[in-house]
C-alpha atoms as one frame of an Amber mdcrd trajectory, in Angstrom:
protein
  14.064   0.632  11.001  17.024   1.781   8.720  16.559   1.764   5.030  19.710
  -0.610   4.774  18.320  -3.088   7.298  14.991  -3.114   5.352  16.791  -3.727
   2.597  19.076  -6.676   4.190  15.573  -8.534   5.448  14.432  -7.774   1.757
  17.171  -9.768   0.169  16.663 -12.908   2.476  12.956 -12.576   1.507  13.859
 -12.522  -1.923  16.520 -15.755  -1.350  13.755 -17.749   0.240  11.632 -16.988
  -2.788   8.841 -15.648  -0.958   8.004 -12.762  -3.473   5.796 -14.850  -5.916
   4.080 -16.363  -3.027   3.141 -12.914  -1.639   2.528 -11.821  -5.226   0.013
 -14.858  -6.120  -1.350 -14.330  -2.028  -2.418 -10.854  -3.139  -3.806 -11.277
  -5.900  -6.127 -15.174  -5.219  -7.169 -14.858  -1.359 -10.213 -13.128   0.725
  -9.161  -9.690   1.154  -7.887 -10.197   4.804  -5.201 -12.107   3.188  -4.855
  -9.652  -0.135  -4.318  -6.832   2.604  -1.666  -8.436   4.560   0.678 -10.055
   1.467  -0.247  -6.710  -0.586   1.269  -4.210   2.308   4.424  -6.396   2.714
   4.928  -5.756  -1.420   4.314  -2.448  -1.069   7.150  -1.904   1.699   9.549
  -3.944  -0.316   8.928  -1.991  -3.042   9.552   1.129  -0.956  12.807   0.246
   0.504  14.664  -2.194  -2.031  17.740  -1.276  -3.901  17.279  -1.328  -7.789
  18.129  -4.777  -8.070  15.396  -5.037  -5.684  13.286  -3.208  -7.326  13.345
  -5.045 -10.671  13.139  -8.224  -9.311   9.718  -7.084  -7.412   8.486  -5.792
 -11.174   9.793  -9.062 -12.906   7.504 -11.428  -9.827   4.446  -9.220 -11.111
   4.395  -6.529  -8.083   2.843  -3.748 -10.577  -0.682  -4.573 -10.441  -1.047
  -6.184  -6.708   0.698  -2.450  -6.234  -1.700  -0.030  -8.370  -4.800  -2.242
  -6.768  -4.051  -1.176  -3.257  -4.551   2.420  -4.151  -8.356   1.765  -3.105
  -7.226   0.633   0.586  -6.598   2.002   3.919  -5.301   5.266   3.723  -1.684
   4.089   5.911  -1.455   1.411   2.778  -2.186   3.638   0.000   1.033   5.638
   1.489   2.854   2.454   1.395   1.251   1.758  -2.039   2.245   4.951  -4.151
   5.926   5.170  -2.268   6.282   1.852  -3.691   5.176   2.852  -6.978   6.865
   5.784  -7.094  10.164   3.533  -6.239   9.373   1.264  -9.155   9.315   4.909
 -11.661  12.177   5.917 -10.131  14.073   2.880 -10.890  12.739   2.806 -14.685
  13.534   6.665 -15.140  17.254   5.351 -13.957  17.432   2.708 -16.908  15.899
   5.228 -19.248  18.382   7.649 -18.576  21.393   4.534 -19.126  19.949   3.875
 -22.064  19.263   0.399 -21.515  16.006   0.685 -22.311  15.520   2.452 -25.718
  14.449   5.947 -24.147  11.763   4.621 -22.397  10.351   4.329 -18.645   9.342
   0.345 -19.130   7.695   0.356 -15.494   5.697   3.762 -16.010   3.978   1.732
 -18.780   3.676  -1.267 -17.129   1.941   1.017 -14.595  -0.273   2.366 -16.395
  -1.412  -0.141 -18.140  -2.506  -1.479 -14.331  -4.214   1.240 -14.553  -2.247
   2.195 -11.844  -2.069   6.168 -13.777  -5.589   6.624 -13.567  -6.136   5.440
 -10.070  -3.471   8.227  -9.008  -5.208  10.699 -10.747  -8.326   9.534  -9.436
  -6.626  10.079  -5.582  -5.379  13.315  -6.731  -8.774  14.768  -8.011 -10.648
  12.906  -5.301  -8.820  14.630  -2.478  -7.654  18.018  -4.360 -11.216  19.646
  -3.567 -11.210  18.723   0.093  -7.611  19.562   0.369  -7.755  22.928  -1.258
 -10.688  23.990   0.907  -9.882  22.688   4.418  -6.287  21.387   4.679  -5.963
  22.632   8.236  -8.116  20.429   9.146  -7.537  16.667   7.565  -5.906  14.173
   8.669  -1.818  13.825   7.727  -2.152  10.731   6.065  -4.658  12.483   3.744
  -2.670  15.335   3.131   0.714  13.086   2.463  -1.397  10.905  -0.234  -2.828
  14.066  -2.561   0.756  15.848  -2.216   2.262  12.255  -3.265  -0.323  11.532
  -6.097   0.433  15.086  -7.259   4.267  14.907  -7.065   4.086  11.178  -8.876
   1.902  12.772 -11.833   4.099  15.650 -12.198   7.159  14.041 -12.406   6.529
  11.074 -14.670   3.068  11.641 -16.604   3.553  15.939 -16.481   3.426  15.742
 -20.449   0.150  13.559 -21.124  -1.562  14.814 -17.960  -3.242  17.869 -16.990
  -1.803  17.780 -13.414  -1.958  21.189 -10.885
């Protein structure tokens, strides 16, 4: 589908107010459930404009976001695009200046914890990938070049990251 479709279904979703319900799905019901309302944050947040974007932070998307990163390998691609979305985003209002210098949804982030499950991908798969890439799956290989990437560009200076 095209990224400005996704993002025209995205804004009806967010007029019928079906974010926090998807949010509060995510984080309360059997994991089924969790799975299902967590993936459909996770493509919003990979798709939606920065408007978007915030909106998906300010319903309480972070965390439901950084959990997933222990799923399904096709939702922890989902997952970290997302993510990586949301940094993007708060690097952009950094760099405006409206937010006094600083990346407010890198913290937010990692204070999900969301930082140290990334590194955990990264250092989970970067022994496997270095020794066999040839041979793993793509969706492997996209998720430790993607956890890499996301620790290089926004934690590169309180991270060792290769």
């Amino acid at each position: 589908m095209k990224r400005y479709a996704m993002v025209w279904i995205l804004q009806a979703v967010i007029e019928a107010n079906i974010i926090a319900p998807l949010v509060h799905l995510q984080q309360n019901d059997e994991f089924d459930i969790k799975e299902e309302a967590a993936l459909a944050i996770a493509n919003a947040a990979s798709c939606g404009t920065h408007d978007q974007i915030r909106f998906l932070v300010s319903q309480g998307c972070i965390k439901p976001l950084c959990d997933l990163i222990w799923c399904d390998p096709s939702i922890v691609k989902v997952s970290l695009k997302g993510l990586e979305n949301i940094l993007k985003v708060g690097e952009d209002e950094k760099t405006m200046g409206t937010t006094d210098g600083v990346n407010l949804y890198k913290q937010m982030i990692k204070d999900a914890r969301g930082r140290w499950k990334i590194k955990y991908l990264r250092s989970h798969y970067e022994e496997i990938y270095n020794e066999c890439k040839s041979e793993l799956h793509p969706d492997t290989i996209e998720i430790y070049e993607k956890a890499v990437e996301v620790l290089k560009t926004y934690w590169l200076e309180e991270d060792d990251v290769r």
